[in-house]
Coordinates of C-alpha atoms in Angstrom, one line a residue:
L1 CA 92.9 -50.3 82.4
D2 CA 89.7 -52.1 81.8
A3 CA 88.7 -49.7 79.1
Q4 CA 90.6 -47.2 76.9
P5 CA 89.4 -43.6 77.2
E6 CA 88.7 -41.9 73.9
W7 CA 90.5 -38.6 74.9
V8 CA 93.5 -38.2 77.1
V9 CA 96.0 -35.5 78.1
F10 CA 99.5 -36.7 78.8
N11 CA 102.7 -35.2 80.0
E12 CA 105.4 -37.4 78.4
F13 CA 105.6 -39.4 75.2
I14 CA 108.3 -42.1 75.2
L15 CA 109.3 -44.0 72.0
T16 CA 111.1 -47.3 72.5
T17 CA 110.3 -50.4 70.5
R18 CA 106.7 -49.3 71.3
P19 CA 105.3 -45.8 72.0
Y20 CA 104.2 -45.1 75.5
I21 CA 102.7 -42.1 77.3
R22 CA 103.1 -41.3 81.0
T23 CA 101.3 -39.2 83.5
V24 CA 98.0 -39.7 81.7
T25 CA 94.5 -38.3 82.5
A26 CA 91.3 -39.1 80.8
V27 CA 89.3 -36.0 79.7
Q28 CA 86.1 -35.1 78.1
P29 CA 86.6 -33.3 74.7
E30 CA 84.2 -30.6 75.9
W31 CA 86.7 -29.7 78.6
L32 CA 89.4 -28.9 76.0
L33 CA 87.2 -26.4 74.2
E34 CA 85.8 -24.9 77.4
Y35 CA 89.0 -24.6 79.6
A36 CA 91.6 -24.1 76.9
P37 CA 89.9 -22.1 74.1
L38 CA 93.1 -20.3 73.0
Y39 CA 95.0 -23.6 72.7
F40 CA 92.2 -25.4 71.0
N41 CA 91.3 -22.7 68.5
L42 CA 89.7 -24.7 65.8
G43 CA 90.2 -21.9 63.3
E44 CA 93.9 -22.5 63.4
F45 CA 93.9 -26.3 63.3
K46 CA 94.9 -28.1 60.1
N47 CA 92.3 -30.4 58.7
S48 CA 92.7 -33.6 60.7
E49 CA 90.8 -36.3 62.5
M50 CA 91.1 -34.5 65.8
K51 CA 89.8 -31.2 64.3
R52 CA 86.8 -33.0 62.8
A53 CA 86.0 -34.7 66.2
L54 CA 86.3 -31.4 68.1
V55 CA 84.1 -29.6 65.6
K56 CA 81.5 -32.3 66.1
V57 CA 81.8 -31.7 69.9
Q58 CA 81.5 -28.0 69.5
N59 CA 78.5 -28.2 67.2
K60 CA 76.8 -30.6 69.7
R61 CA 77.6 -28.3 72.5
T62 CA 76.2 -25.2 70.8
G63 CA 73.2 -27.0 69.5
M64 CA 74.2 -26.6 65.9
R65 CA 73.9 -30.2 64.8
G66 CA 72.6 -29.5 61.3
T67 CA 74.9 -26.5 60.7
P68 CA 78.5 -27.5 61.0
I69 CA 81.2 -25.1 62.0
K70 CA 83.8 -25.8 59.3
D71 CA 86.9 -24.1 60.7
G72 CA 85.8 -22.7 64.1
K73 CA 85.9 -19.1 62.8
K74 CA 83.0 -16.8 63.2
K75 CA 81.5 -15.4 60.0
R76 CA 82.0 -11.7 59.4
K77 CA 79.6 -9.5 57.7
Q78 CA 80.8 -8.5 54.2
R79 CA 81.4 -4.8 53.6
R80 CA 80.1 -3.2 50.5

């Protein structure tokens, strides 16, 4: 490849003297959130680099640049 894509989906991970992935497709991170929302439920992700990157994408997508979604969960009204 001339350039390495930032996000990929792959079918197989092979570990030899070096790690390899096979059957690879470059994707946009927005696609992950849009087409697989149950699999990429940010409320269930552990704090990681991938979660922080997807939260940024989600905030940009929803126009909430100044108000970050910390865990992907919607806020509930508190009962009194």
